XYZ file of C-alpha atoms in Angstrom:
343
model
C 100.691 146.466 54.181
C 104.476 146.582 54.335
C 106.954 149.095 52.735
C 109.686 147.948 51.308
C 112.978 149.579 51.957
C 115.257 148.015 49.432
C 112.612 149.375 47.144
C 113.228 152.843 45.266
C 111.188 155.457 47.857
C 108.408 156.034 45.092
C 107.823 152.146 44.916
C 105.027 150.165 47.059
C 104.307 146.729 48.147
C 101.729 145.475 49.479
C 100.928 141.955 50.810
C 97.719 140.617 49.899
C 95.714 137.304 48.071
C 96.048 136.998 43.963
C 92.202 138.127 43.824
C 92.793 141.017 45.751
C 95.615 142.009 43.014
C 94.024 141.180 40.245
C 91.349 143.677 41.385
C 93.507 146.449 41.951
C 94.726 146.013 38.699
C 91.292 146.733 37.284
C 91.075 149.583 39.095
C 94.725 150.393 37.472
C 94.487 150.023 34.613
C 90.702 151.811 34.282
C 92.754 154.716 36.310
C 90.455 154.529 38.975
C 93.506 153.506 41.365
C 95.092 156.657 41.142
C 92.116 158.423 40.941
C 91.738 157.521 44.637
C 95.629 157.489 45.652
C 96.145 160.519 44.061
C 99.154 160.363 42.297
C 100.656 158.898 39.080
C 101.090 155.123 39.177
C 103.567 153.921 35.873
C 103.488 149.401 36.501
C 101.873 147.523 39.138
C 102.865 143.381 39.312
C 102.426 140.425 40.696
C 105.244 138.961 43.282
C 104.843 135.656 44.136
C 106.151 134.878 47.642
C 106.428 131.411 48.938
C 105.529 130.205 52.450
C 103.921 127.007 54.659
C 101.036 127.259 55.502
C 101.389 127.158 59.798
C 99.095 124.522 61.144
C 97.303 126.056 64.617
C 97.139 123.211 67.165
C 93.806 122.840 68.629
C 95.588 121.113 71.413
C 97.638 123.439 72.436
C 94.508 125.744 73.505
C 93.837 123.470 76.330
C 96.844 124.735 77.867
C 96.668 128.109 77.152
C 98.999 128.007 74.465
C 97.591 129.646 70.984
C 98.833 130.683 68.051
C 99.001 134.766 66.984
C 96.268 137.126 67.274
C 93.721 134.552 68.573
C 92.229 136.220 71.248
C 89.712 135.543 74.479
C 85.925 136.470 73.115
C 85.211 139.097 75.341
C 88.208 141.511 74.986
C 87.198 141.660 71.356
C 83.121 141.681 71.318
C 80.665 141.062 74.358
C 78.279 139.800 71.382
C 79.905 137.590 70.500
C 81.041 136.294 74.061
C 77.013 135.711 74.376
C 76.621 134.142 71.087
C 79.054 131.686 71.952
C 77.322 128.928 73.799
C 79.752 126.366 74.401
C 81.041 127.373 78.337
C 81.525 124.227 79.652
C 84.841 123.605 81.601
C 86.024 120.571 79.003
C 85.893 123.273 76.421
C 88.253 126.759 75.371
C 86.853 129.445 73.045
C 89.496 132.006 71.023
C 88.590 134.665 68.508
C 90.111 136.709 65.942
C 89.560 140.084 64.167
C 89.347 139.791 60.386
C 89.025 142.420 57.646
C 87.796 141.071 54.328
C 86.085 144.283 53.259
C 85.650 147.344 54.790
C 84.701 145.819 57.590
C 85.993 143.883 60.406
C 84.324 140.070 61.317
C 85.077 137.974 64.313
C 86.167 134.367 63.602
C 84.853 132.333 66.616
C 86.403 128.805 66.999
C 85.568 126.317 69.948
C 87.131 123.331 70.833
C 85.258 120.744 73.418
C 86.664 117.771 74.462
C 84.344 114.792 74.424
C 87.175 111.842 75.863
C 90.828 111.023 75.662
C 91.197 111.269 71.752
C 87.546 112.852 70.463
C 86.488 116.735 70.261
C 83.382 118.513 69.117
C 84.788 121.720 67.162
C 82.117 124.887 66.610
C 83.395 127.791 63.714
C 81.364 130.802 64.096
C 81.236 134.236 61.790
C 80.397 136.937 63.712
C 79.489 140.733 63.029
C 81.782 143.393 64.913
C 78.710 144.929 65.612
C 75.746 143.085 66.711
C 73.739 146.354 65.003
C 74.742 145.388 61.662
C 74.673 142.484 59.306
C 77.091 140.052 57.987
C 78.327 140.843 54.295
C 75.714 138.838 52.154
C 76.820 135.911 50.259
C 79.929 135.701 52.830
C 81.295 131.567 52.734
C 82.662 129.995 55.508
C 83.798 126.386 53.951
C 85.527 123.727 55.855
C 87.891 122.070 53.659
C 89.851 118.770 54.474
C 94.005 119.083 54.619
C 93.943 118.535 50.524
C 91.434 121.532 50.307
C 88.905 119.232 49.406
C 85.191 121.217 50.291
C 83.289 119.003 53.792
C 80.954 121.457 54.210
C 79.775 125.104 53.314
C 77.634 127.822 54.855
C 76.678 131.441 53.169
C 75.218 134.238 54.565
C 71.175 135.006 53.625
C 69.879 138.505 53.803
C 70.408 140.477 57.416
C 72.787 137.319 58.901
C 74.981 138.320 61.909
C 75.903 135.363 62.578
C 76.759 131.641 60.578
C 78.381 128.512 62.033
C 79.801 125.413 61.525
C 80.210 121.974 63.859
C 82.009 119.069 63.359
C 83.244 116.324 65.451
C 87.075 115.473 64.995
C 89.863 113.354 66.869
C 93.047 113.075 67.587
C 95.821 113.667 64.511
C 93.005 115.099 62.213
C 93.859 118.090 60.127
C 91.123 120.757 58.219
C 90.874 124.031 56.737
C 88.832 126.566 57.431
C 88.000 129.304 54.533
C 86.248 132.398 54.561
C 85.479 134.717 51.694
C 83.591 136.989 50.016
C 83.360 139.329 47.000
C 86.575 137.591 45.357
C 88.619 137.779 48.569
C 89.190 134.708 51.119
C 91.179 133.871 53.927
C 91.719 130.478 55.063
C 93.274 129.065 58.490
C 94.758 126.096 58.900
C 93.701 123.627 62.002
C 95.316 120.767 63.596
C 94.874 118.484 66.545
C 98.154 116.614 67.363
C 99.109 115.592 70.402
C 101.004 117.864 73.104
C 102.994 115.337 74.233
C 106.848 116.894 72.869
C 109.351 114.534 72.956
C 109.608 113.182 76.303
C 112.392 110.685 75.999
C 115.304 113.162 73.800
C 119.066 113.856 74.346
C 118.628 116.588 76.238
C 116.530 115.367 79.051
C 116.765 112.766 82.591
C 113.712 110.436 82.368
C 112.384 107.446 84.318
C 110.209 105.726 83.212
C 109.146 103.186 85.938
C 108.245 100.439 85.484
C 108.174 98.932 82.440
C 105.193 97.158 83.287
C 101.670 99.003 84.375
C 100.893 99.006 87.911
C 97.738 97.588 88.887
C 95.607 99.374 90.986
C 92.961 97.305 91.698
C 95.498 95.171 92.989
C 95.675 97.654 95.858
C 92.246 96.862 97.125
C 93.811 92.934 98.105
C 96.566 94.696 99.915
C 99.099 94.187 97.201
C 101.757 96.855 96.393
C 104.716 96.479 94.285
C 107.012 98.862 92.351
C 107.863 100.874 95.325
C 104.302 101.626 95.995
C 103.339 101.361 99.406
C 99.579 101.669 102.018
C 98.956 104.509 103.327
C 98.784 104.808 107.314
C 95.200 106.001 105.743
C 94.718 102.580 103.937
C 95.929 100.187 107.035
C 93.300 101.432 109.279
C 90.866 101.736 107.299
C 87.987 98.968 107.868
C 86.091 98.603 104.890
C 87.205 97.927 100.879
C 85.559 101.360 99.675
C 88.630 103.145 99.657
C 92.334 103.085 99.168
C 95.465 104.759 99.000
C 99.414 103.934 98.054
C 102.327 106.406 98.530
C 105.883 106.173 97.364
C 108.718 108.500 96.843
C 109.911 109.617 93.556
C 113.633 111.119 93.454
C 113.596 113.862 90.478
C 116.627 114.925 90.474
C 119.580 114.083 93.001
C 118.669 117.606 95.628
C 114.292 116.633 94.469
C 112.527 113.926 96.253
C 109.203 114.109 95.847
C 105.914 112.013 97.342
C 103.359 111.356 94.752
C 100.179 109.806 96.521
C 97.368 107.913 94.598
C 94.063 107.644 96.491
C 90.852 105.396 94.754
C 87.611 105.392 95.959
C 84.482 103.187 94.456
C 81.572 105.302 93.482
C 79.837 103.310 91.644
C 80.012 99.354 90.379
C 82.640 99.986 87.336
C 83.614 103.399 88.475
C 86.480 104.731 90.684
C 87.493 108.320 91.351
C 91.082 108.945 92.040
C 92.769 111.366 93.181
C 96.669 112.352 92.572
C 98.556 114.726 95.125
C 102.725 115.224 94.500
C 104.495 117.195 97.414
C 107.655 117.300 98.737
C 108.339 115.433 101.868
C 108.551 117.840 104.699
C 104.962 119.139 103.170
C 105.781 122.976 104.923
C 107.880 122.904 102.062
C 106.911 124.258 98.556
C 107.809 122.550 95.549
C 109.930 123.474 92.975
C 108.713 126.057 90.603
C 107.087 125.297 87.173
C 107.473 121.596 88.631
C 104.538 119.550 86.047
C 101.973 117.187 86.903
C 100.005 115.771 84.006
C 97.885 112.539 83.136
C 98.868 111.034 79.947
C 96.829 108.474 77.955
C 98.131 104.947 76.847
C 99.774 106.378 74.015
C 101.576 110.105 75.542
C 98.845 112.136 74.732
C 98.240 114.689 77.348
C 95.048 114.024 78.827
C 92.811 117.885 78.348
C 92.051 119.855 81.956
C 94.462 117.076 83.584
C 97.112 118.774 84.375
C 98.939 121.438 86.709
C 102.139 123.398 86.916
C 103.607 124.551 90.627
C 104.239 128.593 91.302
C 104.933 128.831 95.646
C 102.490 125.527 96.196
C 103.238 123.131 98.537
C 101.239 120.398 96.494
C 99.714 120.089 93.011
C 96.634 117.406 92.850
C 94.411 116.130 89.995
C 91.250 114.265 90.644
C 89.622 112.169 87.578
C 87.155 108.994 87.450
C 87.524 106.175 85.528
C 86.708 102.149 84.887
C 88.489 99.058 85.224
C 90.941 98.637 82.141
C 91.316 102.059 81.345
C 94.998 103.040 81.594
C 96.289 105.811 82.080
C 100.423 107.190 82.786
C 101.667 109.967 85.429
C 103.996 112.561 83.934
C 106.302 115.031 86.129
C 108.087 117.185 84.752
C 110.794 119.498 86.335
C 112.914 121.354 83.543
C 115.280 118.424 81.942
C 114.247 115.650 84.536
C 111.498 113.984 84.129
C 109.062 110.667 85.816
C 106.918 108.528 84.088
C 104.951 105.895 84.773
C 102.027 103.921 83.513
C 99.260 102.285 85.243
C 95.997 100.483 84.547
C 92.585 100.929 86.614
């Protein structure tokens, strides 16, 4: 509830839904509202406020970037935390309290990364008191971006949890609607690229090279685009592992060393280790230096990112198959480095 200071002092401005206004209007017309508030009310009117729906980008949750009021579940309710079944490192869960009736309810959302572009989404409505049921006929609806109903679930007697699941992919948008007793609450979600204009007028960007660096060539001793074999590679007798290194001048006074080690762990599977450090490894990396892996469309891959904070090096490890494409992206303030690879 907000007081509008531009209104006379005996005027009160409330924000709410059209349905809530109609309910207040009925109370006023019947005289019940004056009895409840203990004051005389001469008029009640609706003023429509135009606003743009804010879409919550779930992809940013993997980078610990959350919209307003989205909190760790355990800070709201231990019961809600136990009820959340997805505890894997590839998933992120957040929740918020919603007051649709006299009692608060908890809205939990979990996004789980399946691969580069595909996600599972888990939606839950829980009672804020595990000893108390949710309101009867409370509905949780999933809508498409145009507002068309996709699926819906509603509470039955004594339910303290309802939930919906959906599969989604990069670029999708959807809306959730929670309603009870003609009062509703909507949330707008998107799963968009996290890449925010890598190439822009305020950044110095190195795009090296124009063609992909072919990592499979390293196993036969072929290194290109300023990559060189490490001492580890030249001294190793078998070809199950190979390692390459190059120097990157990120700024005129900051030169970094990037090392990639490949290890064959199965017939069509490799494990890749990436490490970024200063030439003198005893010197800390610049604070806020970011290392991340992008897919071929320049979308950040969840859980493949690191940020320096008094670190001597940053490193990432992931598996890949022959033919896979990825990019290494380094960012420090307005200086960037981007190189494309094919496994």
